[in-house]
Amino acid sequence: MRVVSLVPSLTEAVAVSAPGRLVGATDWCSHPAALDVTRVGGTKNPEVDRILTLAPDLVIANEEENREPDLAALRAAGVEVLVTEVRDVPGAFGELARVLAACGVTARPRWLDEAERAWSSPPLPERRTTAVVPIWRRPWMVLGRDTFAGDVLARLGVDHLYAGHEDRYPRIPLDDLRAAAPDIVVLPDEPYRFTPDDGPEAFPGLPCALVSGRHLTWYGPSLAEAPRVLSQALRGAAG
């Protein structure tokens, strides 16, 4: 079977669970580190013609990360496209099982069992905290309603303040984010790469947790270590 993945987290899941079946991935698919496949452009602008030259039996996509016109073009060319929808941790496990089955994986991978165990009893703080979670700046955008990353944080005892917003990724003026007075500001390194010198300075007086975007937003093998890695970062920022 020949598979092309347009979702970085699913690329990692397929690569480690079904070696040799992945023939194409996006430029943003950074894991596993030694992945050697044809690159087919970005998640938002994949090169459809290049994908077709790979003659895939299946293209894996996500309703949020990929654009419907690109997926429609692949379908019109006769390619089977599997589109995932992930809004919470249980949903991630269900979609991962569906993707792996579609890729012909018959034996349940060990990492998937380890991830489910890790999330069955994640580490919790002594008290719940509130947060704002920027995912972009210029303009400032944050996690809103019904997001996978928001569910991840909630399961670790962190309630983000825009979970009830009508938009999933609302644009909020910086002054409003500061005025919301969260207990903590969570700054991931993707999709915007927040760093110690780019992000925390916008929130003077507020503790900021710089976290791994792979552990906060990816659903794949990283789920097994995400509770521990994220909890450590959150505790370290909160003091």
mmCIF file of C-alpha atoms in Angstrom:
data_model
loop_
_atom_site.group_PDB
_atom_site.id
_atom_site.type_symbol
_atom_site.label_atom_id
_atom_site.label_comp_id
_atom_site.label_asym_id
_atom_site.label_seq_id
_atom_site.Cartn_x
_atom_site.Cartn_y
_atom_site.Cartn_z
ATOM 1 C CA MET A 1 0.000 0.000 0.000
ATOM 2 C CA ARG A 2 1.160 3.530 -0.869
ATOM 3 C CA VAL A 3 0.114 6.314 1.512
ATOM 4 C CA VAL A 4 0.540 10.089 1.387
ATOM 5 C CA SER A 5 -0.056 12.025 4.600
ATOM 6 C CA LEU A 6 -0.974 15.709 4.691
ATOM 7 C CA VAL A 7 -1.037 15.855 8.513
ATOM 8 C CA PRO A 8 2.253 15.936 10.473
ATOM 9 C CA SER A 9 0.975 14.009 13.496
ATOM 10 C CA LEU A 10 -0.580 11.315 11.304
ATOM 11 C CA THR A 11 2.611 11.135 9.265
ATOM 12 C CA GLU A 12 4.473 10.177 12.422
ATOM 13 C CA ALA A 13 1.812 7.669 13.436
ATOM 14 C CA VAL A 14 1.870 5.873 10.078
ATOM 15 C CA ALA A 15 5.648 6.014 9.685
ATOM 16 C CA VAL A 16 6.343 4.283 13.004
ATOM 17 C CA SER A 17 3.411 1.847 12.793
ATOM 18 C CA ALA A 18 3.596 0.806 9.143
ATOM 19 C CA PRO A 19 7.187 1.293 7.931
ATOM 20 C CA GLY A 20 7.526 1.525 4.165
ATOM 21 C CA ARG A 21 3.924 2.400 3.359
ATOM 22 C CA LEU A 22 4.328 6.158 3.516
ATOM 23 C CA VAL A 23 5.566 7.538 0.188
ATOM 24 C CA GLY A 24 4.764 11.232 0.583
ATOM 25 C CA ALA A 25 4.341 13.854 3.313
ATOM 26 C CA THR A 26 4.214 17.613 3.723
ATOM 27 C CA ASP A 27 7.179 19.898 4.239
ATOM 28 C CA TRP A 28 5.992 20.334 7.854
ATOM 29 C CA CYS A 29 6.116 16.625 8.664
ATOM 30 C CA SER A 30 9.184 16.662 10.905
ATOM 31 C CA HIS A 31 8.792 13.326 12.708
ATOM 32 C CA PRO A 32 10.222 10.764 12.707
ATOM 33 C CA ALA A 33 13.469 12.679 12.281
ATOM 34 C CA ALA A 34 14.851 10.275 9.665
ATOM 35 C CA LEU A 35 11.697 10.263 7.532
ATOM 36 C CA ASP A 36 12.736 9.807 3.884
ATOM 37 C CA VAL A 37 9.739 10.352 1.611
ATOM 38 C CA THR A 38 8.775 12.703 -1.190
ATOM 39 C CA ARG A 39 7.739 16.115 0.090
ATOM 40 C CA VAL A 40 4.530 17.443 -1.418
ATOM 41 C CA GLY A 41 4.306 21.042 -0.154
ATOM 42 C CA GLY A 42 2.514 22.488 2.827
ATOM 43 C CA THR A 43 -0.610 21.404 4.643
ATOM 44 C CA LYS A 44 -2.538 24.382 3.229
ATOM 45 C CA ASN A 45 -0.972 24.301 -0.239
ATOM 46 C CA PRO A 46 -0.060 20.721 -1.175
ATOM 47 C CA GLU A 47 1.165 20.096 -4.717
ATOM 48 C CA VAL A 48 -1.685 17.974 -6.036
ATOM 49 C CA ASP A 49 0.123 17.045 -9.244
ATOM 50 C CA ARG A 50 3.151 15.806 -7.301
ATOM 51 C CA ILE A 51 0.892 13.744 -5.056
ATOM 52 C CA LEU A 52 -0.710 12.144 -8.095
ATOM 53 C CA THR A 53 2.674 11.176 -9.557
ATOM 54 C CA LEU A 54 3.241 9.111 -6.403
ATOM 55 C CA ALA A 55 0.186 6.984 -7.312
ATOM 56 C CA PRO A 56 -1.059 6.734 -3.717
ATOM 57 C CA ASP A 57 -3.670 4.213 -2.681
ATOM 58 C CA LEU A 58 -4.684 6.546 0.131
ATOM 59 C CA VAL A 59 -4.202 10.181 1.121
ATOM 60 C CA ILE A 60 -4.676 11.038 4.796
ATOM 61 C CA ALA A 61 -5.979 14.508 5.639
ATOM 62 C CA ASN A 62 -7.641 16.477 8.408
ATOM 63 C CA GLU A 63 -10.704 18.717 8.187
ATOM 64 C CA GLU A 64 -8.927 21.518 10.014
ATOM 65 C CA GLU A 65 -5.394 21.350 8.658
ATOM 66 C CA ASN A 66 -6.168 20.797 4.979
ATOM 67 C CA ARG A 67 -8.309 22.672 2.468
ATOM 68 C CA GLU A 68 -11.334 21.036 0.883
ATOM 69 C CA PRO A 69 -10.532 22.214 -2.695
ATOM 70 C CA ASP A 70 -7.236 20.300 -2.592
ATOM 71 C CA LEU A 71 -8.932 17.180 -1.256
ATOM 72 C CA ALA A 72 -11.687 17.485 -3.853
ATOM 73 C CA ALA A 73 -9.061 17.674 -6.607
ATOM 74 C CA LEU A 74 -7.483 14.460 -5.347
ATOM 75 C CA ARG A 75 -10.833 12.702 -5.225
ATOM 76 C CA ALA A 76 -11.661 13.919 -8.719
ATOM 77 C CA ALA A 77 -8.434 12.282 -9.901
ATOM 78 C CA GLY A 78 -9.591 8.981 -8.428
ATOM 79 C CA VAL A 79 -7.582 9.003 -5.210
ATOM 80 C CA GLU A 80 -9.129 7.765 -1.973
ATOM 81 C CA VAL A 81 -8.942 10.458 0.704
ATOM 82 C CA LEU A 82 -9.482 9.768 4.402
ATOM 83 C CA VAL A 83 -10.335 12.916 6.357
ATOM 84 C CA THR A 84 -10.020 12.930 10.138
ATOM 85 C CA GLU A 85 -11.812 15.165 12.624
ATOM 86 C CA VAL A 86 -10.272 15.471 16.073
ATOM 87 C CA ARG A 87 -11.686 17.738 18.787
ATOM 88 C CA ASP A 88 -10.672 15.902 21.972
ATOM 89 C CA VAL A 89 -8.349 13.205 23.305
ATOM 90 C CA PRO A 90 -10.809 10.283 23.071
ATOM 91 C CA GLY A 91 -11.616 11.353 19.521
ATOM 92 C CA ALA A 92 -7.922 11.333 18.697
ATOM 93 C CA PHE A 93 -7.587 7.722 19.778
ATOM 94 C CA GLY A 94 -10.594 6.734 17.698
ATOM 95 C CA GLU A 95 -9.326 8.500 14.597
ATOM 96 C CA LEU A 96 -5.829 7.084 15.014
ATOM 97 C CA ALA A 97 -7.244 3.575 15.102
ATOM 98 C CA ARG A 98 -9.268 4.326 11.956
ATOM 99 C CA VAL A 99 -6.250 5.731 10.105
ATOM 100 C CA LEU A 100 -3.989 2.837 11.018
ATOM 101 C CA ALA A 101 -6.635 0.298 9.979
ATOM 102 C CA ALA A 102 -7.046 2.085 6.637
ATOM 103 C CA CYS A 103 -3.263 1.818 6.175
ATOM 104 C CA GLY A 104 -3.421 -1.944 6.689
ATOM 105 C CA VAL A 105 -2.003 -2.021 10.221
ATOM 106 C CA THR A 106 -3.412 -5.167 11.837
ATOM 107 C CA ALA A 107 -1.433 -5.298 15.087
ATOM 108 C CA ARG A 108 -2.178 -2.516 17.558
ATOM 109 C CA PRO A 109 1.037 -0.498 18.019
ATOM 110 C CA ARG A 110 2.573 -0.357 21.475
ATOM 111 C CA TRP A 111 2.730 3.446 21.469
ATOM 112 C CA LEU A 112 -1.055 3.652 21.134
ATOM 113 C CA ASP A 113 -1.562 1.490 24.231
ATOM 114 C CA GLU A 114 1.023 3.583 26.103
ATOM 115 C CA ALA A 115 -0.739 6.789 25.085
ATOM 116 C CA GLU A 116 -4.134 5.575 26.244
ATOM 117 C CA ARG A 117 -2.651 4.530 29.591
ATOM 118 C CA ALA A 118 -0.949 7.908 29.970
ATOM 119 C CA TRP A 119 -4.223 9.748 29.408
ATOM 120 C CA SER A 120 -6.296 7.437 31.601
ATOM 121 C CA SER A 121 -4.742 9.062 34.689
ATOM 122 C CA PRO A 122 -2.822 12.208 33.685
ATOM 123 C CA PRO A 123 -0.954 14.221 36.324
ATOM 124 C CA LEU A 124 -3.142 16.903 37.870
ATOM 125 C CA PRO A 125 -2.149 20.047 39.785
ATOM 126 C CA GLU A 126 -3.370 20.737 43.309
ATOM 127 C CA ARG A 127 -5.800 23.283 41.931
ATOM 128 C CA ARG A 128 -7.180 24.086 38.506
ATOM 129 C CA THR A 129 -5.820 27.173 36.796
ATOM 130 C CA THR A 130 -7.076 29.493 34.077
ATOM 131 C CA ALA A 131 -5.135 30.345 30.921
ATOM 132 C CA VAL A 132 -5.111 32.141 27.644
ATOM 133 C CA VAL A 133 -3.450 30.180 24.857
ATOM 134 C CA PRO A 134 -2.201 32.276 21.945
ATOM 135 C CA ILE A 135 -1.505 30.374 18.742
ATOM 136 C CA TRP A 136 -0.549 33.411 16.627
ATOM 137 C CA ARG A 137 0.434 37.039 16.909
ATOM 138 C CA ARG A 138 0.061 39.889 14.416
ATOM 139 C CA PRO A 139 -2.874 39.493 14.854
ATOM 140 C CA TRP A 140 -3.218 37.776 18.210
ATOM 141 C CA MET A 141 -5.272 34.582 17.959
ATOM 142 C CA VAL A 142 -6.058 32.157 20.777
ATOM 143 C CA LEU A 143 -7.681 28.818 21.391
ATOM 144 C CA GLY A 144 -11.461 29.129 21.403
ATOM 145 C CA ARG A 145 -14.232 26.582 21.540
ATOM 146 C CA ASP A 146 -14.074 22.902 20.714
ATOM 147 C CA THR A 147 -10.345 22.360 20.106
ATOM 148 C CA PHE A 148 -8.142 19.354 20.657
ATOM 149 C CA ALA A 149 -5.472 21.457 22.387
ATOM 150 C CA GLY A 150 -8.090 22.948 24.695
ATOM 151 C CA ASP A 151 -9.240 19.473 25.709
ATOM 152 C CA VAL A 152 -5.633 18.416 26.314
ATOM 153 C CA LEU A 153 -5.118 21.333 28.691
ATOM 154 C CA ALA A 154 -8.440 20.792 30.451
ATOM 155 C CA ARG A 155 -7.431 17.193 31.198
ATOM 156 C CA LEU A 156 -4.263 18.562 32.797
ATOM 157 C CA GLY A 157 -6.160 20.975 35.041
ATOM 158 C CA VAL A 158 -5.933 24.095 32.882
ATOM 159 C CA ASP A 159 -9.121 25.841 31.755
ATOM 160 C CA HIS A 160 -8.564 28.318 28.952
ATOM 161 C CA LEU A 161 -10.691 31.419 29.170
ATOM 162 C CA TYR A 162 -12.011 31.483 25.611
ATOM 163 C CA ALA A 163 -13.391 27.929 25.590
ATOM 164 C CA GLY A 164 -16.895 29.379 25.284
ATOM 165 C CA HIS A 165 -16.121 31.737 22.425
ATOM 166 C CA GLU A 166 -18.213 31.298 19.283
ATOM 167 C CA ASP A 167 -15.068 30.919 17.163
ATOM 168 C CA ARG A 168 -12.608 28.080 17.437
ATOM 169 C CA TYR A 169 -9.608 30.370 16.979
ATOM 170 C CA PRO A 170 -10.791 33.901 17.731
ATOM 171 C CA ARG A 171 -8.789 37.049 17.150
ATOM 172 C CA ILE A 172 -8.554 38.865 20.475
ATOM 173 C CA PRO A 173 -6.829 42.235 20.986
ATOM 174 C CA LEU A 174 -3.766 41.988 23.209
ATOM 175 C CA ASP A 175 -5.218 44.452 25.721
ATOM 176 C CA ASP A 176 -8.235 42.150 26.125
ATOM 177 C CA LEU A 177 -6.015 39.116 26.649
ATOM 178 C CA ARG A 178 -4.151 40.927 29.404
ATOM 179 C CA ALA A 179 -7.394 42.204 30.952
ATOM 180 C CA ALA A 180 -8.741 38.647 31.104
ATOM 181 C CA ALA A 181 -6.218 38.137 33.943
ATOM 182 C CA PRO A 182 -5.466 34.437 33.481
ATOM 183 C CA ASP A 183 -3.426 32.510 36.018
ATOM 184 C CA ILE A 184 -1.021 31.579 33.230
ATOM 185 C CA VAL A 185 -0.324 32.234 29.550
ATOM 186 C CA VAL A 186 0.439 29.089 27.532
ATOM 187 C CA LEU A 187 2.690 29.758 24.526
ATOM 188 C CA PRO A 188 3.266 26.812 22.164
ATOM 189 C CA ASP A 189 6.028 26.733 19.555
ATOM 190 C CA GLU A 190 3.576 26.057 16.724
ATOM 191 C CA PRO A 191 1.803 27.121 14.610
ATOM 192 C CA TYR A 192 3.454 30.382 15.697
ATOM 193 C CA ARG A 193 6.882 29.750 17.144
ATOM 194 C CA PHE A 194 6.752 31.522 20.485
ATOM 195 C CA THR A 195 10.135 31.671 22.209
ATOM 196 C CA PRO A 196 11.509 33.145 25.454
ATOM 197 C CA ASP A 197 12.236 36.345 23.498
ATOM 198 C CA ASP A 198 9.062 36.409 21.435
ATOM 199 C CA GLY A 199 5.806 36.195 23.355
ATOM 200 C CA PRO A 200 6.298 36.468 27.120
ATOM 201 C CA GLU A 201 7.209 40.172 26.877
ATOM 202 C CA ALA A 202 3.637 40.870 25.732
ATOM 203 C CA PHE A 203 2.261 39.684 29.083
ATOM 204 C CA PRO A 204 4.181 41.535 31.799
ATOM 205 C CA GLY A 205 3.423 40.300 35.288
ATOM 206 C CA LEU A 206 1.850 37.047 34.080
ATOM 207 C CA PRO A 207 3.588 33.656 34.277
ATOM 208 C CA CYS A 208 4.149 32.201 30.811
ATOM 209 C CA ALA A 209 4.597 28.525 29.982
ATOM 210 C CA LEU A 210 6.493 27.857 26.774
ATOM 211 C CA VAL A 211 5.300 24.446 25.639
ATOM 212 C CA SER A 212 5.938 22.000 22.830
ATOM 213 C CA GLY A 213 3.365 22.386 20.085
ATOM 214 C CA ARG A 214 3.941 18.774 19.121
ATOM 215 C CA HIS A 215 2.793 17.654 22.551
ATOM 216 C CA LEU A 216 -0.069 20.137 22.753
ATOM 217 C CA THR A 217 -1.568 19.839 19.267
ATOM 218 C CA TRP A 218 -0.356 16.600 17.669
ATOM 219 C CA TYR A 219 -2.265 13.340 17.954
ATOM 220 C CA GLY A 220 0.086 10.459 17.337
ATOM 221 C CA PRO A 221 2.990 8.810 19.178
ATOM 222 C CA SER A 222 3.671 12.073 21.036
ATOM 223 C CA LEU A 223 0.446 11.496 22.983
ATOM 224 C CA ALA A 224 2.251 8.904 25.103
ATOM 225 C CA GLU A 225 4.580 11.473 26.673
ATOM 226 C CA ALA A 226 2.423 14.583 26.305
ATOM 227 C CA PRO A 227 0.832 14.495 29.811
ATOM 228 C CA ARG A 228 4.235 14.369 31.515
ATOM 229 C CA VAL A 229 5.982 16.876 29.233
ATOM 230 C CA LEU A 230 3.173 19.431 29.291
ATOM 231 C CA SER A 231 2.585 19.099 33.037
ATOM 232 C CA GLN A 232 6.254 19.764 33.735
ATOM 233 C CA ALA A 233 6.209 22.902 31.584
ATOM 234 C CA LEU A 234 3.012 24.178 33.173
ATOM 235 C CA ARG A 235 4.245 23.533 36.729
ATOM 236 C CA GLY A 236 7.576 25.164 35.970
ATOM 237 C CA ALA A 237 5.909 28.367 34.785
ATOM 238 C CA ALA A 238 3.412 28.507 37.636
ATOM 239 C CA GLY A 239 6.164 28.094 40.200
#
